[in-house]
PDB file of C-alpha atoms in Angstrom:
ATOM      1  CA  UNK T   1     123.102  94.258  82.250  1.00 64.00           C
ATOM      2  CA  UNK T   2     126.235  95.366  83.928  1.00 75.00           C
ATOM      3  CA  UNK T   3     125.430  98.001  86.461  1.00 83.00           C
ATOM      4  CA  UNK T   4     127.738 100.582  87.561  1.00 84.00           C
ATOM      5  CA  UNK T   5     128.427 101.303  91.273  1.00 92.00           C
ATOM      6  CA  UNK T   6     131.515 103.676  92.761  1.00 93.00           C
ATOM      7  CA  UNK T   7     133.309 101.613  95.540  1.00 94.00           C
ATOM      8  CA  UNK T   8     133.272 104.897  97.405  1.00 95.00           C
ATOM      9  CA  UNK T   9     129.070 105.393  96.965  1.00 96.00           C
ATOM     10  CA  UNK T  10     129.409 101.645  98.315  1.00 96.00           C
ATOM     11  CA  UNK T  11     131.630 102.979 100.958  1.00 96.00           C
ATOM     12  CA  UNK T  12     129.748 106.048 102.263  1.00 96.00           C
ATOM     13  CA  UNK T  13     126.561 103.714 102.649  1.00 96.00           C
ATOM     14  CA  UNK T  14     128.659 101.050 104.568  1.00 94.00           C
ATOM     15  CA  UNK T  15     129.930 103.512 107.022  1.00 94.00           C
ATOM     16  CA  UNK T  16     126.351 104.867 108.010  1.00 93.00           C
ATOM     17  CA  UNK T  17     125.152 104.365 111.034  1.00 85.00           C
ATOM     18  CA  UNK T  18     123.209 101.079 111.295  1.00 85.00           C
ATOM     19  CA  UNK T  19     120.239 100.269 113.055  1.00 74.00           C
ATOM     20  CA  UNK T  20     119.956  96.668 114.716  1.00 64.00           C
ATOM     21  CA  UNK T  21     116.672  95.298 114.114  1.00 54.00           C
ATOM     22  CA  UNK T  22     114.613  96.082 117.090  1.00 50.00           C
ATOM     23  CA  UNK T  23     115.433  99.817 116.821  1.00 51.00           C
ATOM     24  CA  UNK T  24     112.789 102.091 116.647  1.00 56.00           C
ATOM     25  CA  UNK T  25     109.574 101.937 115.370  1.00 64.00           C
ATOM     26  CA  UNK T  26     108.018 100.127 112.623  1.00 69.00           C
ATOM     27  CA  UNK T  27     107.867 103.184 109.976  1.00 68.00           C
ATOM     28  CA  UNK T  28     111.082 104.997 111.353  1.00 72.00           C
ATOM     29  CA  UNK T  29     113.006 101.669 111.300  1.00 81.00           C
ATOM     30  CA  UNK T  30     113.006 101.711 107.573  1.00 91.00           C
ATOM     31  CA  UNK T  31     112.339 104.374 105.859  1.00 91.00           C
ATOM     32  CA  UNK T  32     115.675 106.089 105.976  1.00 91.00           C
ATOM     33  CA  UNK T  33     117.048 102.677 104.137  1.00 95.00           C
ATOM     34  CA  UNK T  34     114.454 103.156 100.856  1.00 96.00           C
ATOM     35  CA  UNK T  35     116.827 105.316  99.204  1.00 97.00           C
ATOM     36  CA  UNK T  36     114.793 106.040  96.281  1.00 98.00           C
ATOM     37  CA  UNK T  37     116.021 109.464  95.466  1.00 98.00           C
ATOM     38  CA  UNK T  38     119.902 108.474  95.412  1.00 97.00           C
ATOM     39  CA  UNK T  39     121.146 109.628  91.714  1.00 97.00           C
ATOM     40  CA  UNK T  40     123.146 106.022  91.662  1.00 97.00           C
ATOM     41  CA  UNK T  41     119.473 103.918  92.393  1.00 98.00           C
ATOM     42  CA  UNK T  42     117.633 105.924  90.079  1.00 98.00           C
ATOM     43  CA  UNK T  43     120.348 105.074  87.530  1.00 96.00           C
ATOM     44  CA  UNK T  44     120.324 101.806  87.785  1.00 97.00           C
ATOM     45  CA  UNK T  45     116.149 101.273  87.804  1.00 98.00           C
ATOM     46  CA  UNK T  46     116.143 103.689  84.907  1.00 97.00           C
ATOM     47  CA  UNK T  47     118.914 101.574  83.099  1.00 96.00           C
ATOM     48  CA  UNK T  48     116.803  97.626  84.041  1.00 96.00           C
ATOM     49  CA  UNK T  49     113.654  99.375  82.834  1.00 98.00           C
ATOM     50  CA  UNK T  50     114.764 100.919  79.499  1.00 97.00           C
ATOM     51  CA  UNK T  51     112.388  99.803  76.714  1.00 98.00           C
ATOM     52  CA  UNK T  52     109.240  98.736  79.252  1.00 98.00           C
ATOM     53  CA  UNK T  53     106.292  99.526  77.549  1.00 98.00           C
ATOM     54  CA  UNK T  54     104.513  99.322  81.324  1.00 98.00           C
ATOM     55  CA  UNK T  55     104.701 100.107  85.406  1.00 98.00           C
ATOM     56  CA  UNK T  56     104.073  96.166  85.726  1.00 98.00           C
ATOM     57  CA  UNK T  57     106.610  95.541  83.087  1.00 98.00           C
ATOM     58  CA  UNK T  58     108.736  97.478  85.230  1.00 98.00           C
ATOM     59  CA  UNK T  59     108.026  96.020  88.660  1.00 98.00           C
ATOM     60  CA  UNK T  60     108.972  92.764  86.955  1.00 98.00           C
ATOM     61  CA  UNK T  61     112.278  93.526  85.764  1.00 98.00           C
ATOM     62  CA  UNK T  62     112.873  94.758  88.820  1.00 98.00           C
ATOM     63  CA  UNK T  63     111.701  91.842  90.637  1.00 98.00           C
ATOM     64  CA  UNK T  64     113.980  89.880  88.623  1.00 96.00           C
ATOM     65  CA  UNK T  65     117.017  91.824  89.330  1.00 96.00           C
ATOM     66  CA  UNK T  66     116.194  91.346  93.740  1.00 97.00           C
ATOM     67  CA  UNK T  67     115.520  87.711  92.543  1.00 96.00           C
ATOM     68  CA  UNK T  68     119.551  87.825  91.689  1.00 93.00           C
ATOM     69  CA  UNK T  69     120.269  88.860  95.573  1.00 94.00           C
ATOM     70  CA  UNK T  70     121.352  85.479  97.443  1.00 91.00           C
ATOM     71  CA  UNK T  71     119.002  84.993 100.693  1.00 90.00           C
ATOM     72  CA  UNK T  72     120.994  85.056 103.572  1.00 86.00           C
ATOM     73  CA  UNK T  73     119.153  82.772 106.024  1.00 75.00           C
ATOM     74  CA  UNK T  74     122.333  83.286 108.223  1.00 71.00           C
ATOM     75  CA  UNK T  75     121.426  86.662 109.155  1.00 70.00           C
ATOM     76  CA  UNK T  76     117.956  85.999 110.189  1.00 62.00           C
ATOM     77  CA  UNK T  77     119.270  82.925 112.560  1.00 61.00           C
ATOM     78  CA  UNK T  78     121.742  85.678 113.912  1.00 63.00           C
ATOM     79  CA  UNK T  79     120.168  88.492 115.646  1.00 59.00           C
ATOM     80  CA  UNK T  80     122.629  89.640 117.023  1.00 58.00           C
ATOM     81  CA  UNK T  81     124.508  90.487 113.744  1.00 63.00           C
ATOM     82  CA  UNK T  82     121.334  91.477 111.855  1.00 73.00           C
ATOM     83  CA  UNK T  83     121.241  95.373 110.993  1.00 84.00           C
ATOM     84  CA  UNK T  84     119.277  97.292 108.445  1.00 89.00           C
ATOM     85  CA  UNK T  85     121.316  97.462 105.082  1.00 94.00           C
ATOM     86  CA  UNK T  86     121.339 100.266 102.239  1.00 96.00           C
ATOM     87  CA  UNK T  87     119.953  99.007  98.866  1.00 98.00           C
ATOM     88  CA  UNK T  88     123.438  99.499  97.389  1.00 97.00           C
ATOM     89  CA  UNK T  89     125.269  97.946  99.906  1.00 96.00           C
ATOM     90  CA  UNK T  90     122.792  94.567  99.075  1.00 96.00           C
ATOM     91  CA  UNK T  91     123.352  94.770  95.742  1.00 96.00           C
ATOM     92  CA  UNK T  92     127.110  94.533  95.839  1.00 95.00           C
ATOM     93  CA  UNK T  93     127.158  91.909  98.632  1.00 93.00           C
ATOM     94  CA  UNK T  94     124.657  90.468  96.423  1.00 92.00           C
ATOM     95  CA  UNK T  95     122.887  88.691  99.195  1.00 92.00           C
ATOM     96  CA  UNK T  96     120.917  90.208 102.352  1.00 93.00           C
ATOM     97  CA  UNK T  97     117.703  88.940 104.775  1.00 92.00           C
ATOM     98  CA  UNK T  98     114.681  89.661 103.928  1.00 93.00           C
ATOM     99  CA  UNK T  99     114.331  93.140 104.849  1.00 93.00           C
ATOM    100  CA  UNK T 100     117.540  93.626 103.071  1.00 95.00           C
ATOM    101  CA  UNK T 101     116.428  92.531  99.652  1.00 97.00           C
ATOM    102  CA  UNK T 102     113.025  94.262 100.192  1.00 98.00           C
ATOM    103  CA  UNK T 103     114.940  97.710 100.888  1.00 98.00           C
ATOM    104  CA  UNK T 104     116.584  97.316  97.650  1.00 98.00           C
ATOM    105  CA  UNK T 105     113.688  96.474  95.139  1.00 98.00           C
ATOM    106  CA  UNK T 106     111.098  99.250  97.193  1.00 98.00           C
ATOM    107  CA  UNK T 107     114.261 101.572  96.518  1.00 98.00           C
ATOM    108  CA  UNK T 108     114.194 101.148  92.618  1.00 98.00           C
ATOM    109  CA  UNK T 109     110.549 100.336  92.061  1.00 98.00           C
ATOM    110  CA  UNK T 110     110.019 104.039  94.159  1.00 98.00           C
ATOM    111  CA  UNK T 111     112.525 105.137  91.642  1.00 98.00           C
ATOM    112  CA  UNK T 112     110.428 104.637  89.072  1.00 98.00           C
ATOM    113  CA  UNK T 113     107.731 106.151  90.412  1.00 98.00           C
ATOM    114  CA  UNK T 114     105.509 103.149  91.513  1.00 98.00           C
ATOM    115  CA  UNK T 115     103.608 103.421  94.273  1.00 98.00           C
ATOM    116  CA  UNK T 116     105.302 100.758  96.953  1.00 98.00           C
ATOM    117  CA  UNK T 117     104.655  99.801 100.502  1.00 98.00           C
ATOM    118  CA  UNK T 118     106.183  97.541 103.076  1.00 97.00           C
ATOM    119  CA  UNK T 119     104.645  94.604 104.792  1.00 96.00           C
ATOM    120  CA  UNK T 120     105.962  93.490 108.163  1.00 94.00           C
ATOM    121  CA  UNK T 121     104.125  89.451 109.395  1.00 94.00           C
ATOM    122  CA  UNK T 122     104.724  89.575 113.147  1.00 91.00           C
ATOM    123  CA  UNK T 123     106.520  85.988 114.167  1.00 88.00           C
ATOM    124  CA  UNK T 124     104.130  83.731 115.715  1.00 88.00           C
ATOM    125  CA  UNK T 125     104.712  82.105 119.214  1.00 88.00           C
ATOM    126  CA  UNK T 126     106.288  79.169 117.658  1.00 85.00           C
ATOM    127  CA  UNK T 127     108.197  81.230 114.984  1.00 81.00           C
ATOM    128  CA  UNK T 128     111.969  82.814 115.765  1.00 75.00           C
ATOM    129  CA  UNK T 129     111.287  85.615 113.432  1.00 81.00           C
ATOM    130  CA  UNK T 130     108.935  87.584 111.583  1.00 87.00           C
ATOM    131  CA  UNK T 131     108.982  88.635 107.288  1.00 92.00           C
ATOM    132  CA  UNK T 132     109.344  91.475 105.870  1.00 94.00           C
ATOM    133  CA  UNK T 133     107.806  91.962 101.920  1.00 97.00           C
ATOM    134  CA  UNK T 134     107.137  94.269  99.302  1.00 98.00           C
ATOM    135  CA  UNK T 135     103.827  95.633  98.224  1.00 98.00           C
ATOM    136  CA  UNK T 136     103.118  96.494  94.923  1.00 98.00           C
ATOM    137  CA  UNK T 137     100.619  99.260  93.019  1.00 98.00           C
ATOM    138  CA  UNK T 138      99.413  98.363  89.601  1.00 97.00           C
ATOM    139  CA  UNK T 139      97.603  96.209  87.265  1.00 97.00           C
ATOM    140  CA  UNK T 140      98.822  92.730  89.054  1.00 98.00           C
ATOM    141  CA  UNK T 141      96.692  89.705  90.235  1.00 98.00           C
ATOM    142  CA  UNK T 142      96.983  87.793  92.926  1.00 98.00           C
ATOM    143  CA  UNK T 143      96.909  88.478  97.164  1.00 98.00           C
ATOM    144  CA  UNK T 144      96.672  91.956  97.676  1.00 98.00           C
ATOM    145  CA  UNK T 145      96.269  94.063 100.412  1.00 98.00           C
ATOM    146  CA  UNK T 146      94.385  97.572 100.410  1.00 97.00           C
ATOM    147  CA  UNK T 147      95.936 100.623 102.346  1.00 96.00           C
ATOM    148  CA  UNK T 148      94.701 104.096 101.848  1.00 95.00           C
ATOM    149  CA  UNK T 149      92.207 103.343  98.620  1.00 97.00           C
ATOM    150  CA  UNK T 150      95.562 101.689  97.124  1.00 98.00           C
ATOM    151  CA  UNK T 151      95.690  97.478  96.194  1.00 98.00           C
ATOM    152  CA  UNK T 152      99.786  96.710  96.984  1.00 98.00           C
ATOM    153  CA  UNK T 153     100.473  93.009  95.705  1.00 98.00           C
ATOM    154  CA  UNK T 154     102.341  91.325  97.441  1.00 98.00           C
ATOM    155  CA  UNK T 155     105.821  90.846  96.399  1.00 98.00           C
ATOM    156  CA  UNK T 156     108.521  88.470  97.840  1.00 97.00           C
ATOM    157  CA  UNK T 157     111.753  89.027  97.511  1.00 96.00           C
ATOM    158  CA  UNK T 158     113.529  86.407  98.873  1.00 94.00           C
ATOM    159  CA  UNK T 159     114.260  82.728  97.846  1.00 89.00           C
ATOM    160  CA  UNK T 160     117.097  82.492  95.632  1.00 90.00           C
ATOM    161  CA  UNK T 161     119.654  80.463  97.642  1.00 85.00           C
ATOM    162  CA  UNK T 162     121.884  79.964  94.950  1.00 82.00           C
ATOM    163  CA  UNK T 163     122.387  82.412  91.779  1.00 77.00           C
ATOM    164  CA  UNK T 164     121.858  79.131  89.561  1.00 82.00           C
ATOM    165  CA  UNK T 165     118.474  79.077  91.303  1.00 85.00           C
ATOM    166  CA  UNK T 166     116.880  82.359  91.379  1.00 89.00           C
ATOM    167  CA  UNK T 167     113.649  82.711  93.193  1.00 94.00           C
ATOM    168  CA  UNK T 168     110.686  81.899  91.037  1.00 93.00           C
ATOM    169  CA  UNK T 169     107.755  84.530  93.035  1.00 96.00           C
ATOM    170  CA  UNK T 170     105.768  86.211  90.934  1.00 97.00           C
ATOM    171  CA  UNK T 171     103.986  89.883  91.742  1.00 98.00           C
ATOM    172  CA  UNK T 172     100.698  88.806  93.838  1.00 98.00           C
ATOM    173  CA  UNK T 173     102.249  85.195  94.939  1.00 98.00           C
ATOM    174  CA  UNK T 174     102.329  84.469  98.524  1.00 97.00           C
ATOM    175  CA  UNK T 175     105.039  82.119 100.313  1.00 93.00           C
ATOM    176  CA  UNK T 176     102.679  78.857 101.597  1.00 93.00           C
ATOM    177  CA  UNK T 177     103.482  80.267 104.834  1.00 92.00           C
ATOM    178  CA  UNK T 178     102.159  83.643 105.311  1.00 95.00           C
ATOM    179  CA  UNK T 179      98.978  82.866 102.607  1.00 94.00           C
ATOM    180  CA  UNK T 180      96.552  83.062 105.717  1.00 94.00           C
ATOM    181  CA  UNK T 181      97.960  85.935 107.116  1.00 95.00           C
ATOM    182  CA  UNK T 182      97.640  90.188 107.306  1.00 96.00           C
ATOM    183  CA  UNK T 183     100.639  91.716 107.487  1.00 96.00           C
ATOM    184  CA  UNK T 184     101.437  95.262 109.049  1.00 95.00           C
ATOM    185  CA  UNK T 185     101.514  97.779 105.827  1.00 96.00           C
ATOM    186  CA  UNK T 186     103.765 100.985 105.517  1.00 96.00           C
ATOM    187  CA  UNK T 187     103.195 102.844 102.559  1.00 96.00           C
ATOM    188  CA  UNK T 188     106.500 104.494 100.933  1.00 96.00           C
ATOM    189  CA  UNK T 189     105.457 108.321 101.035  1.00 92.00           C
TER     190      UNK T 189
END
C-alpha cells in the first residue's frame, strides 16, 4: 500500500532536536521518539491494518511493513553520527539502526492500541554496541519476557539489508545472538 506522508510533517520531525545516543536515561532517551499519538502514524497503522480480523494479525502486518526499513549497519559502526530518529523520518529514509526501526514499529503497533515495550541488551565486553528490540503483548509464541503481569514477545526489527531481502523474524524469534540473554524492558505507557 502506498502511504501518504507531507514533506513538511517529514520536515518538522527532521528539524527536532536530536538526541545522540548516550543522552539521558534509558526511559527518557526514547520515549519522546514513540510517536504513537501523531494523526499521520495513526493513519498509516490504521490504513496497514484495515481488514485484520486480530491484535496479532495486526502486529504482523506491521512487522512486515519495519521488515521493509533497510538496516543501516553504518550507523551503528558510527557513533558519532548515530542520533535517535522519529518513526516518520525512518520510514521515508526507509532505512535506520536498530533503535530507529524499533521507534517506528512501537509507534504504529501503540497506535493500534497494543500493548508494546522496549528491550535494550547491554553490549558485552567484547561487543562495540548493544540492541535495541521490540516487545510484543498478545497471543504470540516464542521468547518472551514478563514485565508488570504482561508477556512482551520479542520482536526484531532489523535484518533486511536489501529491500529484495526483507528480514524473515517472526513475533517471539530471537536473533542466535541475544537467545541467552535478558534484556532491559521499558514498557510504552
Amino acid at each position: 500500500k502506498k502511504l501518504n506522508i507531507k514533506l513538511s510533517e517529514y520536515i518538522e520531525y527532521k528539524l527536532k532536536d536530536h538526541i545522540q545516543f548516550a543522552a539521558g536515561t534509558m526511559r527518557e532517551r526514547y520515549l519522546p521518539y514513540i510517536t504513537y499519538q501523531d494523526p499521520t502514524i495513526k493513519e498509516i497503522a490504521a490504513k496497514i491494518t484495515e481488514g485484520s480480523t486480530s491484535k496479532e494479525e495486526e502486529a504482523r502486518r506491521i512487522l512486515h511493513l519495519v521488515h521493509q526499513q533497510l538496516y543501516d549497519v553504518s550507523i551503528e559502526n558510527s557513533p558519532q553520527f548515530d542520533y535517535v530518529k522519529y518513526p516518520l523520518e525512518t520510514l521515508v529514509e526507509k532505512s535506520g539502526d536498530c533503535e530507529d526501526i524499533s521507534i517506528l514499529g512501537l509507534s504504529l503497533l501503540k497506535s493500534r492500541g497494543i500493548d508494546v515495550a522496549y528491550f535494550i541488551y547491554k553490549a558485552k565486553k567484547d561487543e562495540t554496541m548493544g540492541h535495541f528490540a521490540m516487545g510484543i503483548a498478545g497471543d504470540f509464541t516464542g521468547t518472551s519476557f514478563e514485565q508488570d503481569g504482561v508477556k512482551y514477545f520479542y520482536a526484531e526489527a532489523t535484518g533486511t539489508d536489501m529491500l529484495s531481502n526483507p528480514s524473515k523474524f517472526e513475533i517471539g524469534q530471537v536473533r542466535d545472538e541475544y537467545k541467552d540473554r535478558v534484556p532491559k524492558i521499558f514498557v510504552v505507557k
